[in-house]
XYZ file of C-alpha atoms in Angstrom:
656
model
C 0.724 56.024 -160.135
C 2.737 52.443 -160.233
C 3.953 49.618 -157.935
C 7.601 49.839 -157.453
C 10.267 47.890 -155.529
C 13.924 49.323 -155.365
C 17.433 47.291 -154.847
C 21.137 48.815 -154.131
C 22.615 50.423 -151.326
C 20.031 52.913 -149.852
C 21.095 55.171 -147.731
C 20.297 58.715 -146.144
C 22.095 60.374 -148.862
C 21.219 57.792 -151.492
C 17.127 57.444 -151.922
C 15.294 56.380 -154.863
C 14.188 58.742 -157.111
C 11.315 59.860 -160.289
C 11.747 63.483 -161.865
C 10.394 64.322 -165.423
C 11.060 66.236 -168.474
C 9.642 67.386 -171.836
C 7.901 71.094 -172.013
C 9.416 71.213 -175.994
C 13.621 71.845 -176.677
C 15.602 72.798 -174.863
C 14.036 70.316 -172.845
C 12.512 71.500 -168.708
C 13.246 69.172 -165.876
C 10.197 68.791 -163.342
C 10.938 68.810 -159.257
C 12.575 65.558 -158.208
C 10.651 63.182 -156.364
C 12.140 61.386 -153.693
C 9.939 57.985 -153.657
C 9.507 58.188 -149.234
C 6.809 59.161 -146.997
C 3.737 60.411 -148.375
C 4.066 59.185 -152.110
C 4.684 55.595 -150.771
C 3.032 52.661 -149.496
C 4.271 52.491 -145.516
C 7.098 55.026 -146.280
C 9.704 53.554 -148.009
C 10.307 51.016 -151.270
C 11.986 47.417 -150.405
C 13.903 45.038 -152.592
C 11.212 42.104 -151.957
C 7.405 44.115 -151.976
C 5.728 45.679 -154.272
C 4.686 48.721 -152.713
C 2.693 51.191 -154.360
C 3.454 54.883 -155.403
C 1.374 57.990 -155.326
C 2.352 61.464 -156.545
C 0.084 64.077 -157.225
C 1.482 65.781 -161.109
C 1.125 68.842 -159.410
C 4.215 68.111 -157.695
C 6.239 67.802 -160.501
C 5.802 71.182 -161.672
C 8.196 74.465 -161.528
C 8.004 78.136 -162.207
C 9.539 77.255 -165.611
C 7.325 74.103 -167.067
C 4.046 73.068 -166.546
C 4.123 69.618 -167.877
C 2.991 70.310 -171.461
C 4.638 68.562 -173.635
C 6.352 65.253 -171.582
C 8.850 63.747 -172.999
C 10.239 61.276 -170.529
C 10.354 59.563 -167.027
C 13.771 59.250 -165.488
C 14.798 57.392 -162.494
C 17.754 58.959 -161.085
C 21.286 57.428 -160.460
C 22.968 59.183 -156.849
C 25.746 60.878 -157.402
C 29.053 60.758 -155.164
C 27.827 57.475 -154.010
C 30.698 54.410 -152.953
C 27.866 51.756 -153.191
C 25.870 50.189 -155.439
C 23.215 52.362 -157.253
C 19.234 51.874 -156.905
C 18.093 49.524 -159.691
C 14.086 50.046 -160.185
C 11.396 47.055 -160.703
C 8.545 49.469 -162.276
C 5.025 47.757 -163.124
C 1.588 49.150 -163.556
C 2.415 53.192 -164.468
C -0.589 54.618 -165.180
C -2.538 58.647 -164.653
C -5.245 58.526 -162.702
C -8.285 61.280 -161.137
C -8.988 58.890 -158.795
C -6.447 59.009 -155.443
C -5.246 55.541 -153.779
C -5.230 55.185 -149.908
C -1.550 54.805 -148.807
C -0.772 52.679 -145.938
C 1.925 55.751 -144.471
C 4.362 54.806 -141.805
C 3.155 54.081 -138.492
C 3.749 57.048 -136.247
C 6.820 57.100 -133.761
C 4.329 56.949 -130.752
C 1.097 55.799 -130.314
C -2.195 57.662 -131.514
C -3.378 57.670 -128.223
C -2.951 56.078 -124.660
C -3.839 52.655 -125.250
C -2.715 50.980 -128.618
C -0.898 47.700 -128.380
C 3.202 47.790 -129.269
C 2.070 47.163 -133.054
C 1.982 50.745 -134.411
C -0.047 49.438 -137.605
C -3.028 49.147 -135.092
C -4.726 52.511 -134.260
C -6.605 53.172 -130.989
C -10.325 53.840 -133.055
C -12.537 53.162 -135.737
C -15.143 54.363 -137.813
C -17.833 52.584 -138.148
C -19.555 54.751 -140.911
C -17.752 55.816 -143.242
C -20.168 58.506 -144.137
C -20.640 60.120 -140.524
C -17.627 60.564 -138.855
C -17.703 59.594 -135.511
C -15.128 57.529 -133.657
C -15.615 54.190 -131.841
C -12.577 53.194 -129.401
C -10.862 49.934 -130.776
C -11.241 47.189 -127.472
C -8.815 44.389 -127.427
C -7.319 42.673 -124.028
C -4.254 44.349 -124.263
C -5.974 47.966 -124.882
C -6.850 47.325 -121.048
C -5.210 50.415 -118.613
C -2.850 49.331 -115.998
C -5.329 47.318 -113.309
C -8.184 46.088 -115.961
C -8.084 42.844 -117.190
C -10.845 40.418 -120.057
C -12.199 37.247 -118.985
C -13.835 34.933 -122.438
C -16.733 33.643 -122.607
C -16.064 30.101 -123.351
C -18.193 26.454 -123.741
C -21.034 28.820 -124.091
C -21.225 30.028 -120.172
C -20.762 33.653 -119.060
C -17.063 33.753 -117.571
C -16.436 33.285 -113.411
C -14.945 36.564 -111.784
C -14.480 36.455 -107.930
C -16.836 38.578 -106.689
C -14.315 41.007 -104.978
C -12.868 41.793 -107.746
C -12.443 45.983 -107.675
C -15.429 48.314 -109.745
C -14.827 48.483 -113.237
C -11.777 46.557 -114.009
C -13.209 43.762 -115.541
C -14.256 43.506 -119.030
C -16.424 40.003 -120.352
C -16.322 39.274 -123.693
C -17.802 37.191 -125.529
C -16.339 35.768 -129.097
C -17.763 35.127 -131.798
C -19.705 30.962 -131.872
C -20.140 32.054 -128.064
C -24.175 31.696 -127.205
C -24.211 32.942 -123.457
C -27.370 33.215 -121.300
C -26.626 34.775 -118.401
C -29.655 34.726 -115.560
C -27.675 35.767 -112.473
C -27.428 38.427 -109.387
C -24.287 39.449 -110.005
C -21.987 41.794 -107.411
C -19.572 42.559 -109.459
C -19.157 46.243 -111.425
C -18.417 45.251 -114.676
C -16.454 47.562 -116.707
C -17.076 46.680 -120.089
C -18.980 43.632 -121.778
C -17.686 43.090 -125.613
C -20.273 40.958 -127.455
C -19.508 39.260 -130.813
C -21.296 35.879 -130.235
C -24.750 35.885 -128.369
C -25.267 37.015 -125.131
C -28.985 36.186 -124.105
C -30.259 38.058 -120.482
C -32.722 36.264 -119.138
C -34.883 35.365 -115.884
C -35.048 31.600 -114.388
C -36.980 31.544 -111.772
C -35.155 34.280 -110.227
C -34.465 38.545 -110.470
C -32.096 38.650 -112.635
C -29.583 42.162 -111.893
C -26.709 43.717 -113.521
C -23.864 46.086 -112.850
C -21.913 47.452 -116.090
C -19.990 50.476 -117.216
C -21.078 49.519 -121.140
C -22.548 46.719 -122.735
C -21.051 47.370 -126.749
C -22.671 45.140 -129.392
C -20.487 44.823 -132.300
C -21.512 43.613 -135.963
C -22.941 40.195 -136.070
C -22.730 40.354 -132.529
C -26.670 40.176 -130.499
C -27.940 40.816 -127.495
C -31.425 40.034 -125.822
C -32.514 40.990 -122.889
C -35.871 39.262 -122.570
C -38.559 38.849 -119.605
C -41.189 35.732 -120.110
C -44.870 37.379 -119.468
C -46.158 33.951 -118.159
C -43.477 34.638 -115.080
C -43.039 37.548 -112.656
C -39.633 37.640 -112.454
C -37.704 40.812 -113.576
C -34.481 41.828 -114.998
C -32.478 45.383 -113.678
C -29.931 46.559 -115.466
C -27.206 49.066 -113.528
C -25.101 51.413 -115.689
C -22.462 52.947 -113.721
C -19.151 54.194 -114.230
C -17.218 57.533 -115.693
C -16.462 58.441 -118.951
C -12.382 58.481 -119.844
C -11.473 61.515 -122.447
C -8.832 59.948 -123.089
C -9.636 56.295 -124.299
C -13.644 57.834 -125.827
C -12.830 61.444 -126.612
C -16.359 61.534 -128.847
C -17.846 60.063 -125.236
C -20.012 57.295 -127.297
C -19.192 54.752 -124.244
C -21.394 54.401 -120.740
C -24.320 52.565 -121.922
C -25.639 50.179 -124.272
C -24.086 50.640 -127.870
C -24.817 48.405 -130.938
C -21.845 48.919 -133.409
C -24.272 47.140 -136.310
C -25.188 45.155 -133.862
C -27.708 43.446 -133.295
C -29.838 44.592 -129.763
C -32.881 43.119 -129.121
C -35.030 44.594 -125.507
C -38.512 42.816 -124.782
C -40.269 42.794 -121.405
C -43.688 42.296 -120.971
C -46.524 43.855 -122.537
C -47.864 46.455 -120.516
C -51.950 46.582 -120.317
C -52.312 50.297 -119.761
C -49.889 52.842 -120.215
C -52.369 55.553 -118.625
C -55.233 56.151 -116.927
C -57.405 58.907 -116.889
C -58.452 60.682 -113.201
C -62.367 60.144 -112.861
C -62.152 62.847 -109.833
C -59.728 65.715 -108.877
C -56.363 64.435 -106.607
C -56.060 66.212 -104.053
C -53.325 66.879 -102.130
C -53.049 65.360 -98.364
C -54.794 62.240 -99.673
C -52.830 58.714 -100.664
C -55.238 57.711 -103.352
C -56.822 59.020 -106.268
C -60.016 57.132 -108.564
C -58.737 56.528 -112.292
C -61.351 54.821 -114.913
C -61.951 51.415 -116.170
C -61.093 47.979 -114.337
C -58.443 45.650 -114.076
C -56.275 47.981 -116.010
C -53.195 45.032 -114.904
C -51.515 47.822 -113.019
C -49.612 46.030 -110.143
C -48.819 46.153 -106.288
C -45.607 48.120 -106.465
C -46.140 49.885 -109.470
C -45.396 53.509 -109.739
C -47.723 55.807 -111.684
C -46.929 58.860 -112.710
C -49.344 62.287 -112.102
C -48.973 65.309 -114.651
C -48.677 69.219 -113.231
C -52.291 70.480 -113.552
C -51.542 74.067 -112.402
C -53.497 76.441 -114.338
C -53.204 79.873 -114.904
C -49.131 80.037 -114.961
C -48.317 83.281 -116.694
C -45.330 81.526 -119.415
C -45.856 83.973 -121.516
C -43.933 86.839 -119.266
C -40.338 87.139 -119.901
C -39.506 86.274 -116.174
C -41.146 83.378 -115.671
C -39.196 80.140 -114.955
C -36.735 82.476 -113.263
C -38.457 82.835 -110.491
C -40.267 80.335 -107.909
C -42.026 78.066 -110.404
C -42.461 74.740 -108.572
C -43.120 71.347 -110.990
C -45.898 69.362 -109.336
C -45.597 66.720 -110.979
C -45.155 63.579 -108.737
C -44.917 59.270 -108.564
C -47.613 57.208 -106.968
C -46.172 53.574 -105.461
C -48.793 51.225 -105.551
C -49.927 50.028 -102.031
C -53.699 48.786 -103.252
C -55.883 48.349 -106.320
C -59.570 48.489 -105.784
C -61.949 48.002 -108.800
C -65.400 48.524 -108.398
C -68.286 49.324 -111.005
C -71.129 51.756 -109.166
C -72.410 52.938 -112.641
C -69.417 53.186 -114.026
C -66.195 51.002 -114.067
C -63.244 52.174 -111.898
C -60.486 52.304 -110.016
C -58.671 53.566 -106.853
C -55.742 53.619 -106.019
C -53.890 54.170 -102.490
C -50.714 55.258 -102.174
C -47.641 54.896 -100.637
C -47.564 58.382 -98.888
C -49.974 61.484 -99.610
C -50.085 63.235 -102.388
C -48.074 66.537 -102.143
C -50.104 68.490 -104.730
C -53.400 68.708 -106.574
C -54.133 66.569 -109.855
C -56.672 67.596 -111.708
C -60.172 65.721 -112.908
C -59.845 64.378 -116.786
C -56.150 64.429 -116.127
C -54.279 61.284 -117.093
C -51.528 58.543 -114.680
C -48.889 56.755 -116.822
C -48.329 53.608 -115.736
C -44.111 53.656 -115.655
C -42.974 50.356 -114.067
C -42.165 47.678 -116.250
C -40.584 43.609 -115.980
C -37.267 45.203 -117.589
C -35.832 48.351 -115.999
C -32.698 49.605 -117.226
C -31.225 52.759 -115.554
C -28.035 54.770 -114.569
C -27.027 54.054 -110.797
C -27.124 56.191 -108.247
C -23.455 56.316 -107.533
C -22.355 56.627 -111.155
C -20.285 59.293 -112.204
C -21.936 60.071 -115.664
C -25.046 59.057 -117.038
C -25.897 56.109 -119.522
C -27.437 55.964 -122.797
C -28.672 53.395 -125.439
C -27.304 53.850 -129.162
C -27.929 51.755 -132.128
C -26.160 52.938 -135.478
C -25.625 51.011 -138.622
C -27.197 47.513 -139.426
C -27.859 44.746 -137.354
C -31.420 44.912 -135.805
C -32.916 47.381 -132.789
C -35.929 46.486 -131.418
C -36.515 47.980 -127.866
C -40.250 46.975 -126.067
C -41.576 47.148 -123.417
C -39.034 48.169 -120.644
C -38.293 51.114 -118.278
C -35.615 53.623 -119.061
C -34.871 55.863 -116.511
C -31.980 58.790 -116.029
C -30.193 58.217 -119.028
C -29.043 60.800 -121.395
C -26.329 62.832 -120.741
C -26.819 65.582 -123.886
C -28.314 68.715 -121.825
C -30.332 71.643 -123.375
C -27.684 73.834 -123.190
C -25.238 74.965 -126.433
C -23.669 72.133 -127.840
C -20.243 71.653 -127.905
C -18.864 68.657 -129.102
C -15.748 67.258 -129.234
C -13.612 67.989 -132.394
C -11.440 65.499 -133.829
C -9.359 66.096 -136.605
C -8.065 62.765 -138.755
C -4.556 63.501 -140.052
C -2.904 62.412 -143.347
C -1.434 59.109 -141.414
C -3.541 55.773 -141.902
C -2.829 52.562 -140.773
C -3.591 48.805 -141.412
C -2.543 45.943 -144.040
C -2.360 46.728 -148.309
C -5.954 45.577 -148.038
C -7.176 49.263 -148.124
C -10.484 48.920 -147.008
C -9.594 48.394 -143.752
C -7.480 51.846 -143.819
C -8.073 53.456 -140.287
C -6.389 57.213 -139.700
C -5.129 58.267 -137.454
C -6.482 61.595 -135.200
C -5.826 64.455 -133.627
C -7.897 65.895 -131.168
C -8.351 69.688 -130.897
C -10.930 69.864 -128.132
C -12.645 67.723 -125.405
C -16.588 68.976 -125.496
C -18.621 69.616 -122.562
C -21.988 69.084 -124.216
C -21.611 66.365 -126.534
C -24.487 65.703 -129.246
C -25.909 62.919 -129.699
C -26.259 61.745 -126.406
C -29.561 60.779 -125.989
C -31.770 58.611 -123.642
C -32.441 56.060 -126.604
C -31.013 56.600 -130.299
C -31.471 55.129 -133.382
C -28.264 57.031 -134.820
C -28.045 56.061 -138.916
C -29.245 53.115 -137.859
C -29.978 51.244 -141.557
C -32.858 48.697 -140.331
C -36.307 49.206 -139.319
C -36.001 49.850 -135.562
C -39.432 49.390 -132.930
C -39.365 51.512 -129.681
C -42.374 50.223 -128.208
C -43.855 49.877 -124.885
C -41.448 52.020 -122.746
C -41.148 54.420 -119.817
C -38.656 56.938 -120.594
C -38.214 58.986 -117.281
C -36.294 61.990 -116.844
C -33.731 62.977 -119.579
C -31.539 66.682 -119.635
C -32.270 66.348 -123.174
C -34.291 64.420 -125.108
C -36.161 61.070 -124.439
C -36.534 59.205 -127.685
C -34.619 60.015 -130.967
C -34.952 59.350 -134.295
C -31.640 60.277 -136.380
C -31.788 59.586 -140.295
C -33.777 56.293 -139.320
C -36.686 54.891 -139.702
C -38.102 54.316 -136.150
C -41.208 52.656 -135.120
C -42.668 54.669 -131.904
C -45.258 53.372 -130.316
C -47.517 53.404 -127.350
C -44.630 55.069 -125.284
C -44.523 57.195 -122.303
C -42.100 59.607 -121.879
C -41.567 61.530 -118.951
C -39.591 65.052 -117.844
C -37.442 65.141 -121.200
C -36.139 68.559 -120.798
C -35.806 69.172 -124.499
C -38.222 66.939 -126.323
C -39.958 64.017 -125.569
C -39.449 62.685 -128.921
C -37.166 64.461 -131.753
C -36.865 63.491 -135.076
C -33.710 65.161 -135.951
C -32.830 65.023 -139.747
C -36.201 65.212 -141.962
C -34.940 62.123 -143.251
C -37.063 60.600 -140.741
C -40.485 58.476 -142.105
C -40.698 55.580 -139.448
C -44.778 56.491 -137.490
C -44.890 58.272 -134.309
C -47.899 57.440 -132.794
C -50.216 56.553 -129.252
C -47.509 57.684 -126.891
C -47.776 60.212 -123.806
C -45.830 62.420 -122.922
C -45.499 64.110 -119.633
C -43.140 67.415 -119.100
C -41.747 68.601 -116.514
C -41.297 72.200 -117.387
C -37.663 71.858 -118.535
C -35.880 73.036 -121.569
C -34.330 76.640 -122.457
C -37.564 77.855 -123.028
C -37.010 79.400 -126.183
C -37.648 78.706 -129.879
C -34.905 77.158 -132.478
C -34.365 80.317 -134.559
C -31.397 81.570 -131.397
C -29.234 78.987 -132.040
C -30.433 77.641 -136.208
C -27.550 79.719 -137.506
C -24.666 79.906 -135.128
C -24.579 76.019 -134.515
C -25.389 75.184 -138.068
C -28.783 73.801 -137.818
C -27.425 71.456 -135.089
C -28.463 72.210 -132.290
C -32.177 72.019 -132.431
C -35.297 71.626 -130.084
C -33.753 72.798 -126.913
C -37.130 74.614 -125.678
C -38.830 72.165 -123.813
C -41.388 70.418 -126.206
C -43.375 67.177 -126.524
C -42.845 66.068 -130.226
C -40.446 67.587 -132.489
C -39.913 67.323 -135.906
C -37.245 68.687 -138.447
C -39.230 67.194 -141.592
C -42.606 66.370 -142.959
C -42.226 62.502 -144.087
C -43.475 61.191 -140.622
C -47.028 59.732 -139.696
C -47.924 61.338 -136.130
C -50.868 60.071 -134.973
C -53.024 59.546 -131.995
C -50.381 60.938 -129.351
C -51.188 63.094 -126.003
C -49.015 65.802 -124.363
C -49.760 67.133 -120.409
C -47.851 68.771 -117.801
C -45.532 71.521 -118.463
C -43.625 72.230 -122.105
C -40.984 75.207 -121.326
C -42.175 75.825 -125.320
C -44.506 73.813 -127.130
C -46.390 70.590 -127.223
C -45.868 69.926 -130.621
C -43.350 71.011 -133.082
C -42.295 71.240 -136.692
C -39.365 73.342 -137.792
C -38.806 72.528 -141.358
C -36.467 75.269 -142.558
C -34.641 74.058 -145.717
C -31.079 75.160 -144.719
C -28.217 72.487 -143.545
C -30.658 69.436 -144.489
C -31.995 70.342 -148.198
C -29.202 67.595 -149.648
C -29.684 64.772 -146.722
C -30.512 61.500 -148.414
C -33.782 59.287 -147.034
C -31.854 56.229 -146.333
C -32.465 52.870 -147.813
C -34.730 50.767 -145.060
C -37.286 48.002 -145.413
C -40.455 49.914 -144.906
C -39.509 53.394 -146.260
C -41.730 54.331 -149.429
C -39.950 53.121 -152.838
C -40.463 56.893 -153.730
C -38.587 58.351 -150.927
C -35.731 56.341 -151.093
C -32.661 57.936 -151.973
C -33.435 61.054 -152.917
C -32.276 64.223 -151.419
C -34.609 66.254 -149.026
C -34.638 69.226 -151.824
C -35.823 66.303 -154.836
C -38.654 64.328 -152.952
C -41.941 65.177 -154.602
C -44.925 67.360 -153.400
C -48.548 66.961 -154.089
C -49.738 65.592 -158.118
C -51.239 69.006 -158.549
C -48.208 70.165 -158.052
C -48.539 72.307 -154.696
C -46.013 71.296 -152.819
C -45.275 68.589 -150.363
C -47.147 68.650 -147.154
C -47.600 67.092 -143.711
C -50.157 64.443 -145.298
C -48.265 64.053 -148.587
C -46.092 60.808 -147.207
C -46.792 61.255 -143.766
C -49.277 63.611 -141.291
C -50.249 65.385 -138.548
C -53.381 63.594 -136.923
C -55.733 63.241 -133.558
C -52.479 64.506 -131.649
C -54.274 66.328 -127.814
C -52.523 68.426 -125.177
C -53.616 69.829 -122.082
C -50.815 71.240 -121.113
C -48.892 74.443 -119.429
C -46.895 75.617 -122.977
C -46.322 79.476 -124.735
C -47.275 77.614 -128.093
C -49.660 74.182 -128.440
C -48.564 73.533 -132.370
C -45.307 75.499 -133.282
C -44.828 75.299 -137.407
C -41.908 77.236 -138.378
C -40.766 77.825 -142.638
C -44.348 76.395 -144.053
C -45.066 78.232 -147.197
C -47.355 77.908 -149.808
C -47.865 79.026 -153.441
C -50.835 81.503 -154.313
C -52.044 78.133 -156.493
C -52.372 75.776 -153.074
C -55.727 76.378 -151.706
C -55.076 73.401 -148.777
C -51.859 73.634 -147.577
C -50.415 70.959 -145.171
C -53.384 70.175 -142.630
C -53.550 69.520 -138.910
C -56.716 67.100 -138.614
C -58.650 66.185 -135.682
C -55.714 68.505 -133.032
C -57.220 68.835 -129.466
C -54.710 71.569 -127.589
C -56.167 72.870 -124.736
C -53.332 75.941 -122.594
C -53.864 75.564 -118.712
C -51.375 78.713 -118.628
C -53.088 82.299 -118.556
C -50.828 83.089 -121.363
C -49.228 81.868 -124.876
C -51.236 80.101 -127.126
């Protein structure tokens, strides 16, 4: 490596060139290296700016000389050149084992359809250097024809005409701006880019907003709030279509925190589930649950699980026949609490029930003061994702129709970075150009609510997740407190702990299965998909490792494979590292999974060593109640992993 400048009459036939000599006597000459293109910052030397040079020694070697006994370095003149010969200025010559990143020659054409006229600007960026997800770079000059930006000024939400065409306006909230939105805008926005602060909160009226994507950048803050003293609500509809040119990895459409601060805080729900005190009968518009003053509201919704019995789920043809899911929703029109010997409440629905629901099953209350949903008019479904630093806390909201990844085979977009990098001489901000080799048709990691390599202690609490084609709540290489939620109809897994490095507690959640999923275990895809296509069969809670506390959860309805599952095969994850996130036990931080210490007596790592599986229950239809794969122990281990206080009841006539 070196720094170099060059003066003189540099032409197409006279270029700055370097050679080496050595190897004893007679001396050998190396290959001649022209100081341009991939060897030099920006692809060429100038006379007025020091530029870095990086030449792999291997490139000097010839068949006759392996660079042993090097004698000299020569900066060459140009033979038969009529102009001024090159004059070289050289500094900081070094031999190093650490390659430097050069600023490469700008391309002759833009890396993608929407880039600025400045060829040194790329169109996408990597937020996490160690996790190669490509995120679009946003800017007013990067919009397709017909789209436009409006910038918030004076801490006010900008005015956009109501006649604006759908998905053409982007609201930009720059750093330093603190904007409060409390409207009921009819504009269907394309994006809201938050680098400052945006608070969405009612002020004496309900709030509504329709947008394709809200992006919270590093340093930005999004707060979606309601007040316990007010009945006013917030509804955010995600509406739009994926753009495979601007967004080949399909990360947009939803609420995205890119090391930003995302806080969604609805009003706390008093009762998330209530037990049926009598059978609820088809054809009648009411049913009775235990307790009084439950906090339910007229107009609110309760979900009753499928309580069919004697289904032959173990038969290989089951699921291809005439199975009909009997989960249904009751919209409350009246509530009558009374105490005659026992405290109970009669719920009257807006229409008669279509199915029977058994005594002892539980109705889930799924209405919340904040409702975030995919619009019925949307081409594609939304998702909520946070990655990196900042803040991620989502509490007491209803998330409906979210998630795009399905239980089909994962088929993700393939992005291949090239050798080109763009940016300034400040190499910490270099951005690679990339090529799109394949557009995926089932992109991984687009789940309903997802902490994706979050480096903050995250909270998902009091939520109602309604209908997801794969997973409801996902902690991926993140520490997430998943507490007191209701998940209905997640086809893959209601709660998915993806990598085995997750340490946050999973407690007191109610998962209602609706019979989705492939109905298969994980072995079938494990090897061929290299461990990246797990929990597709239909599960309540699925975990890849043993570090999280799973306690006090309950599952009802119908799960394609199992109510609970641990798949702890070490392949593909043994080198994964437990992230350094506040709240993580210090003994685990920074350790590879294969290096995590087990029990003090040397008998290995068990469920109860750092986490546990305690007091979890299920009364549902499934093939397997608790599926535990690839647990092992030594002959000296007389305890093993402990399943404590589990109560599992299978309503099917087959399975176990």
